[in-house]
PDB file of C-alpha atoms in Angstrom:
ATOM      1  CA  ASP A  20       6.749   6.259  -3.774  1.00 77.00           C
ATOM      2  CA  ALA A  21       4.232   9.101  -3.323  1.00 81.00           C
ATOM      3  CA  MET A  22       0.608   9.718  -3.875  1.00 86.00           C
ATOM      4  CA  GLU A  23       0.261  12.016  -6.886  1.00 89.00           C
ATOM      5  CA  GLY A  24      -0.726  16.004  -5.258  1.00 91.00           C
ATOM      6  CA  GLU A  25       1.243  15.111  -2.313  1.00 93.00           C
ATOM      7  CA  ALA A  26       4.817  17.053  -1.394  1.00 94.00           C
ATOM      8  CA  LEU A  27       7.787  14.268  -1.858  1.00 94.00           C
ATOM      9  CA  VAL A  28      11.798  14.350  -1.462  1.00 94.00           C
ATOM     10  CA  ILE A  29      14.035  12.257  -1.803  1.00 92.00           C
ATOM     11  CA  LYS A  30      17.807  12.193  -0.681  1.00 90.00           C
ATOM     12  CA  CYS A  31      21.008  10.850  -1.772  1.00 89.00           C
ATOM     13  CA  PRO A  32      22.070   7.753  -0.046  1.00 84.00           C
ATOM     14  CA  ARG A  33      25.691   9.200   0.982  1.00 73.00           C
ATOM     15  CA  TRP A  34      26.522  12.705   1.856  1.00 68.00           C
ATOM     16  CA  SER A  35      28.289  15.603   4.327  1.00 72.00           C
ATOM     17  CA  SER A  36      28.141  19.240   4.175  1.00 72.00           C
ATOM     18  CA  SER A  37      31.386  19.310   2.792  1.00 73.00           C
ATOM     19  CA  VAL A  38      30.791  17.849  -0.395  1.00 83.00           C
ATOM     20  CA  LYS A  39      29.219  18.772  -3.615  1.00 88.00           C
ATOM     21  CA  VAL A  40      25.585  17.265  -4.885  1.00 91.00           C
ATOM     22  CA  THR A  41      24.189  17.188  -8.485  1.00 93.00           C
ATOM     23  CA  TRP A  42      21.376  15.739  -9.339  1.00 94.00           C
ATOM     24  CA  TYR A  43      20.477  15.059 -12.854  1.00 94.00           C
ATOM     25  CA  HIS A  44      17.987  12.760 -14.979  1.00 91.00           C
ATOM     26  CA  THR A  45      18.649  10.036 -15.404  1.00 88.00           C
ATOM     27  CA  VAL A  46      18.260   9.053 -19.091  1.00 85.00           C
ATOM     28  CA  THR A  47      18.215  13.103 -20.653  1.00 87.00           C
ATOM     29  CA  ASN A  48      21.719  13.498 -18.219  1.00 86.00           C
ATOM     30  CA  LYS A  49      19.805  17.169 -17.774  1.00 90.00           C
ATOM     31  CA  ILE A  50      20.796  18.425 -14.518  1.00 92.00           C
ATOM     32  CA  ILE A  51      18.004  19.290 -12.312  1.00 92.00           C
ATOM     33  CA  PRO A  52      18.897  23.314 -10.692  1.00 91.00           C
ATOM     34  CA  ALA A  53      18.276  24.599  -7.088  1.00 88.00           C
ATOM     35  CA  GLU A  54      15.260  25.969  -6.359  1.00 81.00           C
ATOM     36  CA  GLU A  55      14.197  29.109  -8.944  1.00 79.00           C
ATOM     37  CA  GLU A  56      10.516  30.865  -8.785  1.00 75.00           C
ATOM     38  CA  GLY A  57       7.792  28.594  -9.416  1.00 76.00           C
ATOM     39  CA  SER A  58       9.956  25.722 -10.124  1.00 87.00           C
ATOM     40  CA  ARG A  59       7.766  22.446  -9.008  1.00 93.00           C
ATOM     41  CA  ILE A  60      10.931  20.328  -9.313  1.00 94.00           C
ATOM     42  CA  PHE A  61      14.646  21.317  -7.979  1.00 94.00           C
ATOM     43  CA  SER A  62      17.475  20.463  -5.664  1.00 92.00           C
ATOM     44  CA  SER A  63      18.872  21.048  -2.099  1.00 89.00           C
ATOM     45  CA  LYS A  64      21.921  19.540  -1.477  1.00 87.00           C
ATOM     46  CA  ARG A  65      21.197  16.020  -0.923  1.00 89.00           C
ATOM     47  CA  PHE A  66      17.102  16.480  -1.552  1.00 92.00           C
ATOM     48  CA  LEU A  67      15.688  16.421  -4.148  1.00 95.00           C
ATOM     49  CA  TRP A  68      11.893  17.964  -3.914  1.00 95.00           C
ATOM     50  CA  PHE A  69       8.782  17.392  -5.872  1.00 96.00           C
ATOM     51  CA  LEU A  70       6.202  20.253  -4.849  1.00 94.00           C
ATOM     52  CA  PRO A  71       3.497  18.686  -4.837  1.00 94.00           C
ATOM     53  CA  SER A  72       5.154  15.503  -7.028  1.00 94.00           C
ATOM     54  CA  SER A  73       2.595  14.703 -10.917  1.00 93.00           C
ATOM     55  CA  ARG A  74       2.137  11.057 -11.655  1.00 91.00           C
ATOM     56  CA  GLU A  75       4.669  12.463 -15.118  1.00 92.00           C
ATOM     57  CA  ASP A  76       7.652  12.773 -12.167  1.00 93.00           C
ATOM     58  CA  SER A  77       7.813   8.717 -12.612  1.00 92.00           C
ATOM     59  CA  GLY A  78      11.376   7.225 -13.414  1.00 92.00           C
ATOM     60  CA  ASN A  79      15.000   7.539 -11.748  1.00 93.00           C
ATOM     61  CA  TYR A  80      17.015  10.293 -10.996  1.00 95.00           C
ATOM     62  CA  THR A  81      20.763  10.033 -10.614  1.00 94.00           C
ATOM     63  CA  CYS A  82      22.858  11.990  -7.794  1.00 93.00           C
ATOM     64  CA  VAL A  83      26.642  12.677  -7.837  1.00 92.00           C
ATOM     65  CA  ILE A  84      29.025  13.345  -4.716  1.00 91.00           C
ATOM     66  CA  HIS A  85      31.527  15.039  -5.683  1.00 89.00           C
ATOM     67  CA  PHE A  86      34.442  14.857  -3.410  1.00 84.00           C
ATOM     68  CA  SER A  87      37.285  17.283  -3.024  1.00 81.00           C
ATOM     69  CA  ASN A  88      39.862  15.105  -4.273  1.00 82.00           C
ATOM     70  CA  ASN A  89      38.262  15.478  -7.632  1.00 84.00           C
ATOM     71  CA  ARG A  90      36.225  12.003  -7.390  1.00 88.00           C
ATOM     72  CA  THR A  91      32.988  11.536  -7.966  1.00 89.00           C
ATOM     73  CA  LYS A  92      29.878   8.804  -6.532  1.00 89.00           C
ATOM     74  CA  SER A  93      26.495   8.103  -8.342  1.00 90.00           C
ATOM     75  CA  PHE A  94      23.473   6.033  -6.801  1.00 91.00           C
ATOM     76  CA  ASN A  95      20.747   5.787  -8.764  1.00 91.00           C
ATOM     77  CA  MET A  96      17.564   7.012  -7.694  1.00 89.00           C
ATOM     78  CA  SER A  97      13.753   4.996  -8.967  1.00 90.00           C
ATOM     79  CA  VAL A  98      10.291   7.431  -8.074  1.00 91.00           C
ATOM     80  CA  GLN A  99       7.622   6.064  -8.807  1.00 88.00           C
ATOM     81  CA  VAL A 100       4.208   8.711  -8.292  1.00 89.00           C
ATOM     82  CA  HIS A 101       1.188   6.372  -8.031  1.00 86.00           C
ATOM     83  CA  PRO A 102      -2.354   7.849  -8.784  1.00 83.00           C
ATOM     84  CA  TYR A 103      -4.970   9.185  -6.607  1.00 75.00           C
ATOM     85  CA  LYS A 104      -8.051   6.823  -5.987  1.00 71.00           C
ATOM     86  CA  GLN A 105     -11.132   7.941  -4.187  1.00 65.00           C
ATOM     87  CA  GLY A 106     -11.397   5.354  -1.347  1.00 62.00           C
ATOM     88  CA  VAL A 107      -8.010   4.618  -0.999  1.00 64.00           C
ATOM     89  CA  CYS A 108      -6.114   5.847   0.946  1.00 64.00           C
ATOM     90  CA  PHE A 109      -2.653   4.110  -0.239  1.00 64.00           C
ATOM     91  CA  PRO A 110      -1.438   2.115  -2.922  1.00 58.00           C
ATOM     92  CA  SER A 111      -0.140  -1.358  -1.804  1.00 55.00           C
ATOM     93  CA  GLN A 112       3.636   0.077  -3.442  1.00 52.00           C
ATOM     94  CA  ILE A 113       4.136   2.319  -1.211  1.00 57.00           C
ATOM     95  CA  ARG A 114       4.977   1.192   2.410  1.00 62.00           C
ATOM     96  CA  TYR A 115       8.061   1.628   4.721  1.00 65.00           C
ATOM     97  CA  PRO A 116       8.753  -1.420   6.614  1.00 61.00           C
ATOM     98  CA  ASN A 117       6.840  -2.997   9.706  1.00 63.00           C
ATOM     99  CA  ASP A 118       6.686  -1.522  13.350  1.00 61.00           C
ATOM    100  CA  THR A 119       6.718  -5.155  15.509  1.00 58.00           C
ATOM    101  CA  GLY A 120       5.586  -6.030  18.957  1.00 57.00           C
ATOM    102  CA  ARG A 121       5.994  -2.600  20.661  1.00 66.00           C
ATOM    103  CA  GLY A 122       3.195  -0.726  19.762  1.00 79.00           C
ATOM    104  CA  LYS A 123       4.825   2.842  18.818  1.00 82.00           C
ATOM    105  CA  ILE A 124       4.377   3.572  15.021  1.00 87.00           C
ATOM    106  CA  VAL A 125       6.713   6.266  13.934  1.00 87.00           C
ATOM    107  CA  CYS A 126       5.605   7.971  10.912  1.00 88.00           C
ATOM    108  CA  PRO A 127       7.990   6.867   8.366  1.00 84.00           C
ATOM    109  CA  THR A 128       9.728   9.991   6.606  1.00 84.00           C
ATOM    110  CA  ILE A 129       8.463  13.216   8.503  1.00 88.00           C
ATOM    111  CA  ASP A 130      12.086  13.491   9.617  1.00 87.00           C
ATOM    112  CA  ASN A 131      12.162  14.825   5.442  1.00 88.00           C
ATOM    113  CA  TYR A 132      10.564  17.258   6.201  1.00 90.00           C
ATOM    114  CA  LYS A 133      11.242  20.357   8.072  1.00 86.00           C
ATOM    115  CA  ASN A 134       7.878  21.781  10.815  1.00 84.00           C
ATOM    116  CA  ALA A 135       5.892  19.073   9.743  1.00 89.00           C
ATOM    117  CA  THR A 136       2.888  18.612  11.408  1.00 87.00           C
ATOM    118  CA  ILE A 137       0.728  15.399  11.557  1.00 84.00           C
ATOM    119  CA  ILE A 138      -2.899  16.259  11.571  1.00 82.00           C
ATOM    120  CA  GLN A 139      -4.112  12.383  10.995  1.00 89.00           C
ATOM    121  CA  TRP A 140      -3.308   8.899  11.771  1.00 91.00           C
ATOM    122  CA  TYR A 141      -5.811   6.147   9.988  1.00 90.00           C
ATOM    123  CA  LYS A 142      -5.651   2.276  10.180  1.00 89.00           C
ATOM    124  CA  ASP A 143      -6.459   0.455   7.623  1.00 85.00           C
ATOM    125  CA  CYS A 144      -7.331   3.626   6.590  1.00 83.00           C
ATOM    126  CA  LYS A 145     -10.480   4.772   9.083  1.00 87.00           C
ATOM    127  CA  PRO A 146      -9.153   7.499  11.213  1.00 89.00           C
ATOM    128  CA  LEU A 147      -7.922   6.549  14.279  1.00 89.00           C
ATOM    129  CA  GLN A 148      -9.715   6.705  17.661  1.00 85.00           C
ATOM    130  CA  GLY A 149      -9.572   5.788  21.147  1.00 84.00           C
ATOM    131  CA  GLU A 150      -8.109   5.764  24.235  1.00 84.00           C
ATOM    132  CA  ARG A 151      -5.913   3.104  24.049  1.00 86.00           C
ATOM    133  CA  TYR A 152      -3.930   5.524  20.874  1.00 88.00           C
ATOM    134  CA  PHE A 153      -1.501   8.404  22.559  1.00 85.00           C
ATOM    135  CA  LYS A 154      -0.533  10.838  19.863  1.00 84.00           C
ATOM    136  CA  GLY A 155       2.941  11.985  20.026  1.00 80.00           C
ATOM    137  CA  GLU A 156       4.801  14.876  17.608  1.00 80.00           C
ATOM    138  CA  LYS A 157       6.543  11.406  14.880  1.00 86.00           C
ATOM    139  CA  TYR A 158       4.559   8.887  16.146  1.00 86.00           C
ATOM    140  CA  ILE A 159       1.579   7.488  17.699  1.00 89.00           C
ATOM    141  CA  PHE A 160       1.419   5.067  21.023  1.00 86.00           C
ATOM    142  CA  ILE A 161      -0.987   1.925  21.350  1.00 86.00           C
ATOM    143  CA  ASN A 162      -1.349   1.148  25.225  1.00 80.00           C
ATOM    144  CA  ASN A 163      -0.930  -2.584  25.663  1.00 76.00           C
ATOM    145  CA  PRO A 164      -1.065  -3.464  22.033  1.00 81.00           C
ATOM    146  CA  ARG A 165      -3.387  -7.139  20.570  1.00 79.00           C
ATOM    147  CA  LYS A 166      -3.961  -8.760  17.967  1.00 78.00           C
ATOM    148  CA  GLU A 167      -6.522  -6.468  16.609  1.00 82.00           C
ATOM    149  CA  ASP A 168      -4.077  -4.163  16.365  1.00 85.00           C
ATOM    150  CA  ASP A 169      -2.218  -5.902  13.727  1.00 83.00           C
ATOM    151  CA  GLY A 170      -2.958  -3.240   9.803  1.00 84.00           C
ATOM    152  CA  TYR A 171      -1.684  -0.435   8.052  1.00 86.00           C
ATOM    153  CA  TYR A 172      -1.114   2.559   9.983  1.00 89.00           C
ATOM    154  CA  THR A 173      -1.214   5.935   8.086  1.00 89.00           C
ATOM    155  CA  CYS A 174      -0.109   8.915   9.048  1.00 90.00           C
ATOM    156  CA  GLN A 175      -1.104  12.289   7.356  1.00 89.00           C
ATOM    157  CA  PHE A 176       0.976  15.415   7.680  1.00 91.00           C
ATOM    158  CA  ILE A 177       0.818  18.883   6.617  1.00 92.00           C
ATOM    159  CA  TYR A 178       4.485  20.443   5.146  1.00 93.00           C
ATOM    160  CA  THR A 179       4.580  24.486   4.331  1.00 93.00           C
ATOM    161  CA  HIS A 180       7.447  25.705   2.179  1.00 91.00           C
ATOM    162  CA  LYS A 181       7.335  29.204   1.402  1.00 89.00           C
ATOM    163  CA  GLY A 182       3.899  29.618   1.999  1.00 89.00           C
ATOM    164  CA  ASN A 183       2.481  26.835   0.059  1.00 91.00           C
ATOM    165  CA  VAL A 184       0.788  24.277   2.071  1.00 93.00           C
ATOM    166  CA  PHE A 185       1.133  20.514   1.274  1.00 94.00           C
ATOM    167  CA  ASN A 186      -0.384  17.088   1.653  1.00 91.00           C
ATOM    168  CA  VAL A 187       2.215  14.546   2.514  1.00 91.00           C
ATOM    169  CA  SER A 188       0.963  10.583   3.480  1.00 88.00           C
ATOM    170  CA  ALA A 189       3.515   8.223   5.051  1.00 87.00           C
ATOM    171  CA  THR A 190       2.035   3.813   5.802  1.00 86.00           C
ATOM    172  CA  ARG A 191       3.533   1.068   7.086  1.00 84.00           C
ATOM    173  CA  ILE A 192       2.856  -2.708   8.684  1.00 82.00           C
ATOM    174  CA  PHE A 193       2.094  -2.880  12.686  1.00 82.00           C
ATOM    175  CA  ILE A 194       2.321  -6.310  13.818  1.00 75.00           C
ATOM    176  CA  SER A 195       1.787  -8.113  17.433  1.00 72.00           C
ATOM    177  CA  LYS A 196       3.418 -10.429  18.610  1.00 66.00           C
ATOM    178  CA  ALA A 197       0.616 -12.529  18.065  1.00 59.00           C
ATOM    179  CA  LYS A 198       1.897 -15.752  15.626  1.00 64.00           C
ATOM    180  CA  HIS A 199      -0.226 -14.609  12.977  1.00 72.00           C
ATOM    181  CA  ALA A 200      -1.817 -11.530  12.152  1.00 73.00           C
ATOM    182  CA  PRO A 201      -3.971 -10.898   8.350  1.00 80.00           C
ATOM    183  CA  LEU A 202      -4.596  -8.268   6.914  1.00 84.00           C
ATOM    184  CA  PRO A 203      -7.488  -6.426   4.503  1.00 87.00           C
ATOM    185  CA  PRO A 204      -6.816  -8.938   1.760  1.00 91.00           C
ATOM    186  CA  GLN A 205      -5.251  -7.055  -1.057  1.00 91.00           C
ATOM    187  CA  ILE A 206      -4.290  -8.186  -4.879  1.00 94.00           C
ATOM    188  CA  LEU A 207      -1.268  -7.005  -6.049  1.00 92.00           C
ATOM    189  CA  PHE A 208      -2.200  -8.083  -9.491  1.00 93.00           C
ATOM    190  CA  PRO A 209      -4.471  -8.284 -11.895  1.00 94.00           C
ATOM    191  CA  LYS A 210      -5.314  -4.637 -11.743  1.00 92.00           C
ATOM    192  CA  ASP A 211      -8.964  -4.593 -11.633  1.00 92.00           C
ATOM    193  CA  LYS A 212     -10.739  -4.090 -15.154  1.00 92.00           C
ATOM    194  CA  ASP A 213      -7.458  -4.920 -16.977  1.00 93.00           C
ATOM    195  CA  VAL A 214      -8.230  -6.230 -20.803  1.00 94.00           C
ATOM    196  CA  ILE A 215      -5.704  -8.731 -21.565  1.00 94.00           C
ATOM    197  CA  GLU A 216      -4.934  -9.838 -25.708  1.00 94.00           C
ATOM    198  CA  VAL A 217      -5.078 -13.038 -26.428  1.00 94.00           C
ATOM    199  CA  GLU A 218      -5.086 -15.084 -29.897  1.00 93.00           C
ATOM    200  CA  LEU A 219      -8.471 -18.057 -30.331  1.00 94.00           C
ATOM    201  CA  GLY A 220      -6.820 -21.322 -29.856  1.00 94.00           C
ATOM    202  CA  ALA A 221      -3.933 -20.006 -27.825  1.00 95.00           C
ATOM    203  CA  ALA A 222      -2.722 -21.282 -24.496  1.00 95.00           C
ATOM    204  CA  LEU A 223      -3.573 -19.106 -21.756  1.00 96.00           C
ATOM    205  CA  SER A 224      -2.170 -18.251 -18.332  1.00 96.00           C
ATOM    206  CA  LEU A 225      -3.318 -15.438 -15.590  1.00 96.00           C
ATOM    207  CA  GLN A 226      -1.338 -14.345 -12.747  1.00 96.00           C
ATOM    208  CA  CYS A 227      -3.319 -13.400  -9.515  1.00 97.00           C
ATOM    209  CA  GLN A 228      -1.312 -12.761  -6.395  1.00 96.00           C
ATOM    210  CA  ALA A 229      -2.284 -11.173  -3.223  1.00 95.00           C
ATOM    211  CA  LEU A 230      -1.322  -9.525   0.076  1.00 93.00           C
ATOM    212  CA  LEU A 231      -3.187 -11.734   2.738  1.00 91.00           C
ATOM    213  CA  GLY A 232      -1.336 -11.458   5.893  1.00 87.00           C
ATOM    214  CA  ILE A 233       1.678 -11.261   8.586  1.00 81.00           C
ATOM    215  CA  LYS A 234       2.647 -15.331   8.740  1.00 81.00           C
ATOM    216  CA  LYS A 235       1.516 -18.063   7.159  1.00 82.00           C
ATOM    217  CA  GLN A 236      -2.437 -17.174   7.474  1.00 85.00           C
ATOM    218  CA  PRO A 237      -4.769 -20.057   8.851  1.00 81.00           C
ATOM    219  CA  MET A 238      -7.497 -19.141   6.407  1.00 85.00           C
ATOM    220  CA  ALA A 239      -6.115 -17.576   3.302  1.00 90.00           C
ATOM    221  CA  VAL A 240      -7.939 -18.026  -0.472  1.00 92.00           C
ATOM    222  CA  VAL A 241      -7.260 -16.947  -3.862  1.00 96.00           C
ATOM    223  CA  THR A 242      -9.082 -18.786  -6.241  1.00 95.00           C
ATOM    224  CA  TRP A 243     -10.577 -17.950  -9.886  1.00 96.00           C
ATOM    225  CA  ASP A 244     -14.146 -17.488 -10.559  1.00 93.00           C
ATOM    226  CA  VAL A 245     -15.665 -17.652 -14.762  1.00 94.00           C
ATOM    227  CA  ASP A 246     -19.035 -15.956 -14.744  1.00 92.00           C
ATOM    228  CA  ASN A 247     -18.840 -16.217 -10.755  1.00 89.00           C
ATOM    229  CA  ILE A 248     -18.536 -19.802 -11.052  1.00 87.00           C
ATOM    230  CA  PRO A 249     -15.118 -21.206  -9.712  1.00 88.00           C
ATOM    231  CA  VAL A 250     -13.429 -22.609 -12.332  1.00 90.00           C
ATOM    232  CA  LYS A 251     -13.252 -26.841  -9.065  1.00 83.00           C
ATOM    233  CA  SER A 252     -16.693 -26.267 -10.237  1.00 79.00           C
ATOM    234  CA  LEU A 253     -16.821 -26.071 -13.882  1.00 80.00           C
ATOM    235  CA  GLY A 254     -15.630 -29.434 -14.761  1.00 73.00           C
ATOM    236  CA  PHE A 255     -14.191 -28.114 -18.043  1.00 71.00           C
ATOM    237  CA  SER A 256     -10.839 -29.750 -19.079  1.00 79.00           C
ATOM    238  CA  ARG A 257      -9.372 -27.507 -20.684  1.00 90.00           C
ATOM    239  CA  PHE A 258      -9.456 -24.816 -17.546  1.00 93.00           C
ATOM    240  CA  HIS A 259      -7.461 -25.312 -14.101  1.00 92.00           C
ATOM    241  CA  GLU A 260      -6.022 -24.062 -11.194  1.00 93.00           C
ATOM    242  CA  LYS A 261      -2.343 -23.957  -9.861  1.00 94.00           C
ATOM    243  CA  THR A 262      -1.414 -22.601  -6.436  1.00 94.00           C
ATOM    244  CA  HIS A 263       1.240 -21.796  -4.000  1.00 93.00           C
ATOM    245  CA  PHE A 264       2.265 -19.499  -1.595  1.00 91.00           C
ATOM    246  CA  PHE A 265       5.780 -17.700  -0.957  1.00 90.00           C
ATOM    247  CA  GLU A 266       6.294 -15.351   2.431  1.00 86.00           C
ATOM    248  CA  GLY A 267       7.713 -11.705   2.051  1.00 83.00           C
ATOM    249  CA  ARG A 268      11.197  -9.819   3.825  1.00 76.00           C
ATOM    250  CA  GLU A 269       8.839  -9.059   6.942  1.00 73.00           C
ATOM    251  CA  GLN A 270       7.138 -12.020   7.058  1.00 79.00           C
ATOM    252  CA  GLU A 271       4.168 -10.867   5.009  1.00 85.00           C
ATOM    253  CA  TYR A 272       2.304 -13.732   3.805  1.00 90.00           C
ATOM    254  CA  TYR A 273       1.517 -13.792  -0.208  1.00 94.00           C
ATOM    255  CA  ARG A 274      -0.005 -16.433  -2.590  1.00 95.00           C
ATOM    256  CA  GLU A 275      -0.808 -17.034  -6.074  1.00 96.00           C
ATOM    257  CA  THR A 276      -3.104 -18.225  -8.082  1.00 96.00           C
ATOM    258  CA  THR A 277      -2.592 -19.157 -11.460  1.00 96.00           C
ATOM    259  CA  LEU A 278      -5.925 -20.172 -13.807  1.00 96.00           C
ATOM    260  CA  HIS A 279      -4.242 -22.268 -16.550  1.00 95.00           C
ATOM    261  CA  ILE A 280      -6.347 -22.309 -20.126  1.00 95.00           C
ATOM    262  CA  THR A 281      -5.354 -24.551 -22.664  1.00 94.00           C
ATOM    263  CA  GLU A 282      -6.909 -23.364 -25.280  1.00 94.00           C
ATOM    264  CA  ILE A 283      -9.016 -19.747 -25.589  1.00 95.00           C
ATOM    265  CA  LYS A 284     -12.721 -19.913 -27.543  1.00 94.00           C
ATOM    266  CA  LYS A 285     -14.581 -17.334 -29.050  1.00 94.00           C
ATOM    267  CA  GLU A 286     -17.051 -17.899 -25.981  1.00 93.00           C
ATOM    268  CA  ASP A 287     -14.379 -16.928 -23.752  1.00 94.00           C
ATOM    269  CA  LEU A 288     -13.748 -13.119 -25.284  1.00 95.00           C
ATOM    270  CA  GLN A 289     -17.454 -12.571 -23.723  1.00 95.00           C
ATOM    271  CA  ALA A 290     -16.897 -14.258 -20.459  1.00 95.00           C
ATOM    272  CA  ASN A 291     -15.741 -12.317 -17.058  1.00 96.00           C
ATOM    273  CA  PHE A 292     -12.192 -13.735 -14.968  1.00 97.00           C
ATOM    274  CA  THR A 293     -12.251 -12.932 -11.196  1.00 97.00           C
ATOM    275  CA  CYS A 294      -9.859 -12.760  -9.256  1.00 96.00           C
ATOM    276  CA  VAL A 295     -11.461 -13.686  -5.338  1.00 95.00           C
ATOM    277  CA  ALA A 296      -8.748 -13.610  -1.879  1.00 95.00           C
ATOM    278  CA  VAL A 297     -10.521 -13.925   0.830  1.00 93.00           C
ATOM    279  CA  ASN A 298      -8.988 -13.942   4.657  1.00 90.00           C
ATOM    280  CA  GLU A 299     -10.266 -14.234   8.081  1.00 84.00           C
ATOM    281  CA  MET A 300     -10.956 -10.496   7.590  1.00 84.00           C
ATOM    282  CA  HIS A 301     -12.423  -9.785   4.343  1.00 87.00           C
ATOM    283  CA  ASN A 302     -12.787 -10.703   0.371  1.00 89.00           C
ATOM    284  CA  THR A 303     -11.539  -8.600  -2.054  1.00 93.00           C
ATOM    285  CA  LYS A 304     -11.925  -9.171  -5.863  1.00 94.00           C
ATOM    286  CA  ALA A 305     -10.442  -8.265  -9.697  1.00 96.00           C
ATOM    287  CA  THR A 306     -12.175  -8.719 -12.376  1.00 96.00           C
ATOM    288  CA  VAL A 307     -10.310  -8.658 -16.219  1.00 96.00           C
ATOM    289  CA  MET A 308     -11.463  -9.246 -19.475  1.00 96.00           C
ATOM    290  CA  LEU A 309     -10.024 -11.267 -22.638  1.00 96.00           C
ATOM    291  CA  GLN A 310      -9.614  -8.798 -26.136  1.00 94.00           C
ATOM    292  CA  LEU A 311      -8.460 -10.585 -29.579  1.00 93.00           C
ATOM    293  CA  LYS A 312      -5.335  -9.533 -30.750  1.00 89.00           C
ATOM    294  CA  ALA A 313      -4.851  -7.063 -33.209  1.00 80.00           C
ATOM    295  CA  GLN A 314      -4.034  -8.247 -36.861  1.00 71.00           C
ATOM    296  CA  CYS A 315      -1.822  -6.369 -38.337  1.00 61.00           C
ATOM    297  CA  GLU A 316      -1.908  -6.206 -42.056  1.00 55.00           C
TER     298      GLU A 316
END
């Protein structure tokens, strides 16, 4: 995944210098040629380049390896280019596997970009500064890491191709050896200002899922408000919540709360439904509204 406007390269999983690789748009089955003058998307052996990436590049791509005995092997690759948002240094979807405990955080993907130069490191979207941080060519080292060092680390680097300069950024979670680590809460869905289509009299379930930290959190709340009043305080029998939690592959702690509405009424179309996620560090919100489904004539 990538942020729009940044350079992006993906590579065919298996490759050796003795084989030929062909890249295709999976849906159209059109070959993506080698670089031509002015081309933004081009193939180069095992690599497929987007210089720079655009939201319209999102989709599936296929690399085909041609062996000398006329056999071929295909791999499908998915690309998702996320829109740039002011004040958001990385979308929640763009994360690489965790670094744990040792204090050395390697910049993901930088080895795919020849002669790239790191210009800045960020922690939780803030520029990283201080004597405890040693910056290497491709990594940052935290001296004596502790719990407050847990968080999202983003490396931002520049890649130069034929005189053109492109930004690239990559983010991963660092976890010290603490028993648990809160992270700035992120609501994965719904998106803020989403509009949900409904029918009067019908039932509705609104789901809210948030990432709250690494390992089980002592303070982790995901709940729904209606016009800034907690659902639990409304006393309406047609609103009720159900919550569960689960852990991801890297021990990420997620909490999901579903607001069940037994019957949609007209006044609900004027209400703000807000998911609130809270942990030891912070709180965040996402508000959705309801609108009637368009009637087919």
